GROMACS .gro file of C-alpha atoms in nm:
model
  116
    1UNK     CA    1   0.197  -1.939  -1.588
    2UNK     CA    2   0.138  -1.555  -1.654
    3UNK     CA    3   0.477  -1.370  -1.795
    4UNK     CA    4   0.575  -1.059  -1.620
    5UNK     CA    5   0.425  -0.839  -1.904
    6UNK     CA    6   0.077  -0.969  -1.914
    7UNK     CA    7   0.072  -0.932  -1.497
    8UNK     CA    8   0.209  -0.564  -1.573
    9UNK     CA    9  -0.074  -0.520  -1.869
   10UNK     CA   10  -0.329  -0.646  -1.585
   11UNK     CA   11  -0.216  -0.433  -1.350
   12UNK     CA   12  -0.240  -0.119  -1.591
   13UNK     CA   13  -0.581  -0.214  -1.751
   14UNK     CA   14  -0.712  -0.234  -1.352
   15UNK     CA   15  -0.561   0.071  -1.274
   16UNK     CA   16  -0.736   0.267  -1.585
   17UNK     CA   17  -1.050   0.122  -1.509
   18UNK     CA   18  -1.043   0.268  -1.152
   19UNK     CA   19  -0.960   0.586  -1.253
   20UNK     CA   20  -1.238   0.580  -1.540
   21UNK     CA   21  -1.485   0.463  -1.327
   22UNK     CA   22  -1.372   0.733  -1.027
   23UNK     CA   23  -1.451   1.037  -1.309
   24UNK     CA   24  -1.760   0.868  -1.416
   25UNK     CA   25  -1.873   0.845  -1.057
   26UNK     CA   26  -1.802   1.219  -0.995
   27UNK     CA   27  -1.944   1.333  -1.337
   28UNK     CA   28  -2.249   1.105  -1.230
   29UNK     CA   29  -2.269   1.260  -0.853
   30UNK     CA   30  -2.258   1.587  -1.005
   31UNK     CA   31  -2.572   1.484  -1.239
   32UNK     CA   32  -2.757   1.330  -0.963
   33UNK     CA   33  -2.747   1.656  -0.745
   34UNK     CA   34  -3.056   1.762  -0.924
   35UNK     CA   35  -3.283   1.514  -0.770
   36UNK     CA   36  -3.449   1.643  -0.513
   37UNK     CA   37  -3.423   1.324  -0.267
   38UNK     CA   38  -3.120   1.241  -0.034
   39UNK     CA   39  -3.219   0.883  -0.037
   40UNK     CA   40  -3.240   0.840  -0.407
   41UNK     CA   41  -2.938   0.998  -0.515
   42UNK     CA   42  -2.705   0.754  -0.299
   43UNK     CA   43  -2.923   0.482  -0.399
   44UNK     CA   44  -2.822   0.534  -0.778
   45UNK     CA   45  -2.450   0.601  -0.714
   46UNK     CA   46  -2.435   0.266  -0.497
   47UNK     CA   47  -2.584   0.097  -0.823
   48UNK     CA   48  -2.361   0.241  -1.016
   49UNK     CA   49  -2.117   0.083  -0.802
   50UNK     CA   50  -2.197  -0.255  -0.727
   51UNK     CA   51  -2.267  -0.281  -1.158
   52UNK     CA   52  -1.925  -0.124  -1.259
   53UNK     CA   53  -1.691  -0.255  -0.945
   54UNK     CA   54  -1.844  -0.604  -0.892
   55UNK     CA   55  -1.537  -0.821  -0.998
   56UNK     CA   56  -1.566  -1.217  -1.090
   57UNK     CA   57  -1.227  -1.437  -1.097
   58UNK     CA   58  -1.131  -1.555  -1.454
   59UNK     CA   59  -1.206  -1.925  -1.539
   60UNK     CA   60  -0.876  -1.921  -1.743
   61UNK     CA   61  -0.652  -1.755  -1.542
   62UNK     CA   62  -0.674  -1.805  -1.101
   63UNK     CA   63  -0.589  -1.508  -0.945
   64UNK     CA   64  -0.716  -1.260  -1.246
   65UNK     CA   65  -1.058  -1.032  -1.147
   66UNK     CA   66  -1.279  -0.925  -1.404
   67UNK     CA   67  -1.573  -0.661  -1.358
   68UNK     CA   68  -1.911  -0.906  -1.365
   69UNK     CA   69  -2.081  -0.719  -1.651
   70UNK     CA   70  -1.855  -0.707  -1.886
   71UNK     CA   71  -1.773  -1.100  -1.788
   72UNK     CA   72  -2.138  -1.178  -1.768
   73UNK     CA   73  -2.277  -1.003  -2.092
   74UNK     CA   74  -1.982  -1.171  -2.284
   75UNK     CA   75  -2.035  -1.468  -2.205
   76UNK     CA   76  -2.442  -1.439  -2.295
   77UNK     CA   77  -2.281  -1.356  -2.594
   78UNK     CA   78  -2.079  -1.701  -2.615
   79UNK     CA   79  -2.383  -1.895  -2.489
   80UNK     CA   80  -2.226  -1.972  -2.163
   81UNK     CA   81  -2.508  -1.982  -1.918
   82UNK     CA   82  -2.326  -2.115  -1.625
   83UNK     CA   83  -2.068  -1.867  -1.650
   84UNK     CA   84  -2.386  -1.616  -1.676
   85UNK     CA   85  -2.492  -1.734  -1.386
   86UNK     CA   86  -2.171  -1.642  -1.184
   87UNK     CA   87  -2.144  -1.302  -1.259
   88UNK     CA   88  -2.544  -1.241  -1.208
   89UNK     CA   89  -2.488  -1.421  -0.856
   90UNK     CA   90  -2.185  -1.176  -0.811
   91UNK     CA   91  -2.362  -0.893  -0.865
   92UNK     CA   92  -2.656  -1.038  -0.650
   93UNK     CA   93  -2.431  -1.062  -0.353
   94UNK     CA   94  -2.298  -0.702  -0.417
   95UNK     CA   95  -2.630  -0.570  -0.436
   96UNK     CA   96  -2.681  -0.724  -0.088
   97UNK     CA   97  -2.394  -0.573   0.070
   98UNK     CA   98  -2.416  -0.221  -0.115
   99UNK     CA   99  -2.783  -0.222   0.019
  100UNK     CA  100  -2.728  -0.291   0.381
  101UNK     CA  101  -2.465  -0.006   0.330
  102UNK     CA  102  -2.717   0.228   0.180
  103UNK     CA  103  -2.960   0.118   0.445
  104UNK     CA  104  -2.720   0.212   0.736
  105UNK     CA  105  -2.599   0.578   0.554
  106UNK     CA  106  -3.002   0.658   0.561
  107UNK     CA  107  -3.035   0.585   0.958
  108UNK     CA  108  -2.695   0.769   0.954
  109UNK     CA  109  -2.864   1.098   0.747
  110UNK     CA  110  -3.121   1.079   0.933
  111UNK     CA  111  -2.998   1.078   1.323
  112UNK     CA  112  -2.740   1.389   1.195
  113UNK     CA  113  -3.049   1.545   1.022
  114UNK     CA  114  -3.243   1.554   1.337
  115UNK     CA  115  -2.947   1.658   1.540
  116UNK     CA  116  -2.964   2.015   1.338
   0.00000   0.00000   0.00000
């Protein structure tokens, strides 16, 4: 069982992360404004997305979340191919939903860009 200080620790380190990865996405959104197509510049914030917010559950601890690449490049580190294998099918699955997504805001862009 998980003490009340490593759930509180948890909580924190989540909490950071979020709020790292929010100014990242902004100072990223900001960079991305020079390319010159709608289209592309959502499709590279939604990657950024789906690599940096794509969680996988802990083997150690159930219940505990874990962003897939930093879970998935450790354990290439370790040698842990299985464990490989669940954050790559993670991030797979993201990729899938964050590209219907980006998929519906283009048919979205473009039925308010005709409407103008």
């Amino acid at each position: 069982m998980i003490d009340a200080d490593a759930q509180l620790a948890y909580g924190v380190s989540w909490a950071a992360y979020g709020i790292a990865f929010i100014v990242f996405f902004f100072m990223m959104k900001r960079l991305f404004r020079v390319l010159p197509l709608y289209g592309l510049r959502t499709l590279l914030l939604a990657a950024l997305v789906v690599l940096f917010l794509t969680p996988v559950e802990s083997p150690d601890v159930a219940g505990w979340w874990v962003p897939a690449w930093l879970f998935g490049g450790y354990e290439m580190i370790l040698g842990d191919g299985d464990a490989v294998g669940l954050a790559i099918f993670n991030l797979g699955i993201a990729g899938l939903v964050m590209l219907l997504v980006w998929i519906l805001d283009l048919v979205r862009y473009r039925l308010v860009s005709q409407r103008t």
